[in-house]
Amino acid sequence: MEAVKIINTLFDGGYVHFKGKHYHVDSAKLWDLPDQQLPISWDDDVQAATKRAHQLFRWNAAGWKVNAELPGTAAFDSASSFVKPDDIAEQIPCGNDVQAVVDAAKEFFDAGYTDLALVQIGGDQQERFFEAADRLLPALRALQPADFAAAAR
């Protein structure tokens, strides 16, 4: 539990000081935090993908620090009420553009990440996303250093 607490605190930003039963951390900091996780709204219809991302994921625009403090769904709805579909489309790859996903993923790999979870928005859209894996995975693997790309195969 201590390790999870340390990691969560690191992802909040700033310096972490922790002294527990098993771990002692003095002035640790993640310097290259990405602004968000990597959600994707994959669809051949860009407008449908953008609409779905706005409907189901507009809370993402507020950022981790805000979201971590919101007490419930009404607060999420209120905090994201000003977010427009175009705002979401600027932050989340929407549609079927492989290069848009690659560009978004590159920020994480450039920050030193070796593993990345792509989160398809909309539970009823998973099959389309899985079908796109044949196009997405080779492009994403090309971003990683050779040793990570080999391990991912």
Short mmCIF file of C-alpha atoms in Angstrom, two decimals:
data_model
loop_
_atom_site.label_atom_id
_atom_site.label_comp_id
_atom_site.label_asym_id
_atom_site.label_seq_id
_atom_site.Cartn_x
_atom_site.Cartn_y
_atom_site.Cartn_z
CA MET A 1 0.00 0.00 0.00
CA GLU A 2 2.88 2.40 0.70
CA ALA A 3 4.25 2.02 -2.83
CA VAL A 4 0.85 2.77 -4.36
CA LYS A 5 0.51 5.87 -2.19
CA ILE A 6 3.98 7.08 -3.25
CA ILE A 7 3.26 6.50 -6.94
CA ASN A 8 -0.11 8.23 -6.79
CA THR A 9 1.45 11.20 -5.03
CA LEU A 10 4.21 11.38 -7.64
CA PHE A 11 1.59 11.60 -10.38
CA ASP A 12 -0.03 14.52 -8.56
CA GLY A 13 3.11 16.54 -9.37
CA GLY A 14 5.46 18.34 -7.04
CA TYR A 15 7.95 16.81 -4.63
CA VAL A 16 7.17 13.72 -2.60
CA HIS A 17 8.45 13.20 0.94
CA PHE A 18 7.37 9.95 2.55
CA LYS A 19 8.49 7.89 5.50
CA GLY A 20 6.68 4.64 6.14
CA LYS A 21 7.27 1.20 7.49
CA HIS A 22 8.72 -0.13 4.22
CA TYR A 23 9.70 2.93 2.16
CA HIS A 24 11.46 6.22 2.74
CA VAL A 25 11.31 8.83 -0.03
CA ASP A 26 13.06 12.18 0.19
CA SER A 27 12.31 14.86 -2.42
CA ALA A 28 11.26 12.58 -5.29
CA LYS A 29 9.61 14.17 -8.31
CA LEU A 30 8.43 13.06 -11.75
CA TRP A 31 9.73 15.77 -14.06
CA ASP A 32 8.07 14.78 -17.31
CA LEU A 33 4.47 14.20 -16.40
CA PRO A 34 2.11 13.98 -19.38
CA ASP A 35 -0.98 16.15 -19.11
CA GLN A 36 -3.30 13.13 -19.26
CA GLN A 37 -3.64 9.47 -19.96
CA LEU A 38 -4.08 8.52 -23.62
CA PRO A 39 -7.79 8.16 -24.38
CA ILE A 40 -8.80 7.52 -27.99
CA SER A 41 -12.15 7.75 -29.71
CA TRP A 42 -11.55 5.53 -32.75
CA ASP A 43 -14.20 5.57 -35.45
CA ASP A 44 -14.35 5.94 -39.24
CA ASP A 45 -16.82 8.80 -38.61
CA VAL A 46 -14.81 11.66 -37.09
CA GLN A 47 -17.93 13.58 -36.02
CA ALA A 48 -19.37 10.54 -34.26
CA ALA A 49 -16.02 9.91 -32.55
CA THR A 50 -15.82 13.53 -31.39
CA LYS A 51 -19.43 13.52 -30.16
CA ARG A 52 -18.84 10.28 -28.21
CA ALA A 53 -15.61 11.61 -26.69
CA HIS A 54 -17.37 14.81 -25.65
CA GLN A 55 -20.32 12.96 -24.16
CA LEU A 56 -18.31 10.35 -22.27
CA PHE A 57 -14.92 11.92 -21.64
CA ARG A 58 -15.29 15.73 -21.43
CA TRP A 59 -14.29 15.60 -17.75
CA ASN A 60 -10.78 14.82 -19.03
CA ALA A 61 -10.35 18.47 -20.05
CA ALA A 62 -10.24 19.57 -16.40
CA GLY A 63 -6.99 17.70 -15.75
CA TRP A 64 -5.92 15.23 -13.10
CA LYS A 65 -5.58 17.71 -10.21
CA VAL A 66 -9.16 18.95 -10.62
CA ASN A 67 -10.62 15.50 -11.22
CA ALA A 68 -8.92 14.05 -8.15
CA GLU A 69 -10.72 16.57 -5.96
CA LEU A 70 -14.25 16.24 -7.38
CA PRO A 71 -16.60 14.42 -5.00
CA GLY A 72 -19.06 12.86 -7.43
CA THR A 73 -20.78 12.77 -10.80
CA ALA A 74 -22.66 16.04 -10.31
CA ALA A 75 -19.36 17.81 -9.67
CA PHE A 76 -17.80 16.22 -12.78
CA ASP A 77 -20.79 17.34 -14.83
CA SER A 78 -20.58 20.87 -13.48
CA ALA A 79 -16.81 21.16 -13.90
CA SER A 80 -16.99 20.01 -17.51
CA SER A 81 -20.12 21.90 -18.59
CA PHE A 82 -18.04 24.55 -20.39
CA VAL A 83 -16.13 22.01 -22.49
CA LYS A 84 -17.08 21.96 -26.19
CA PRO A 85 -16.67 19.05 -28.62
CA ASP A 86 -13.88 20.93 -30.42
CA ASP A 87 -12.02 21.28 -27.11
CA ILE A 88 -12.07 17.51 -26.68
CA ALA A 89 -11.02 16.89 -30.30
CA GLU A 90 -7.90 19.01 -29.65
CA GLN A 91 -6.92 16.82 -26.67
CA ILE A 92 -8.04 13.33 -27.70
CA PRO A 93 -7.44 11.61 -31.03
CA CYS A 94 -10.93 11.27 -32.54
CA GLY A 95 -11.54 9.38 -35.76
CA ASN A 96 -9.36 6.91 -37.62
CA ASP A 97 -6.13 8.87 -38.09
CA VAL A 98 -3.25 6.59 -37.08
CA GLN A 99 -0.79 9.50 -37.13
CA ALA A 100 -2.91 11.44 -34.59
CA VAL A 101 -2.64 8.50 -32.17
CA VAL A 102 1.10 8.17 -32.86
CA ASP A 103 1.65 11.88 -32.23
CA ALA A 104 -0.23 11.70 -28.92
CA ALA A 105 1.65 8.56 -27.84
CA LYS A 106 5.01 10.09 -28.74
CA GLU A 107 4.72 12.54 -25.83
CA PHE A 108 4.60 9.61 -23.40
CA PHE A 109 7.50 7.73 -24.98
CA ASP A 110 9.55 10.94 -25.11
CA ALA A 111 8.91 11.32 -21.37
CA GLY A 112 10.41 7.87 -20.78
CA TYR A 113 7.34 5.66 -20.61
CA THR A 114 7.89 2.10 -21.80
CA ASP A 115 4.26 0.96 -21.59
CA LEU A 116 1.19 2.84 -22.69
CA ALA A 117 -2.48 1.96 -22.31
CA LEU A 118 -4.76 3.15 -25.09
CA VAL A 119 -8.26 3.65 -23.72
CA GLN A 120 -11.05 3.41 -26.30
CA ILE A 121 -13.92 5.70 -25.40
CA GLY A 122 -17.27 3.95 -25.53
CA GLY A 123 -17.70 0.35 -24.47
CA ASP A 124 -19.75 -0.46 -27.57
CA GLN A 125 -16.84 0.68 -29.79
CA GLN A 126 -14.21 -1.82 -28.67
CA GLU A 127 -14.48 -4.11 -31.69
CA ARG A 128 -13.65 -1.28 -34.13
CA PHE A 129 -10.69 -0.35 -31.98
CA PHE A 130 -9.40 -3.94 -31.91
CA GLU A 131 -9.73 -4.14 -35.70
CA ALA A 132 -7.57 -0.99 -35.96
CA ALA A 133 -4.77 -2.62 -33.95
CA ASP A 134 -3.23 -4.01 -37.13
CA ARG A 135 -2.61 -0.42 -38.23
CA LEU A 136 -1.93 1.16 -34.85
CA LEU A 137 0.51 -1.26 -33.23
CA PRO A 138 3.25 -1.20 -35.90
CA ALA A 139 3.17 2.60 -35.96
CA LEU A 140 3.36 2.80 -32.16
CA ARG A 141 6.14 0.22 -31.91
CA ALA A 142 8.20 2.29 -34.33
CA LEU A 143 8.25 5.10 -31.73
CA GLN A 144 9.86 3.01 -29.02
CA PRO A 145 13.55 2.24 -28.61
CA ALA A 146 14.43 -1.07 -30.29
CA ASP A 147 14.59 -3.04 -27.03
CA PHE A 148 11.04 -2.03 -26.05
CA ALA A 149 9.67 -2.69 -29.53
CA ALA A 150 11.18 -6.21 -29.49
CA ALA A 151 9.69 -6.91 -26.06
CA ALA A 152 6.24 -5.78 -27.27
CA ARG A 153 6.15 -8.36 -30.10
#
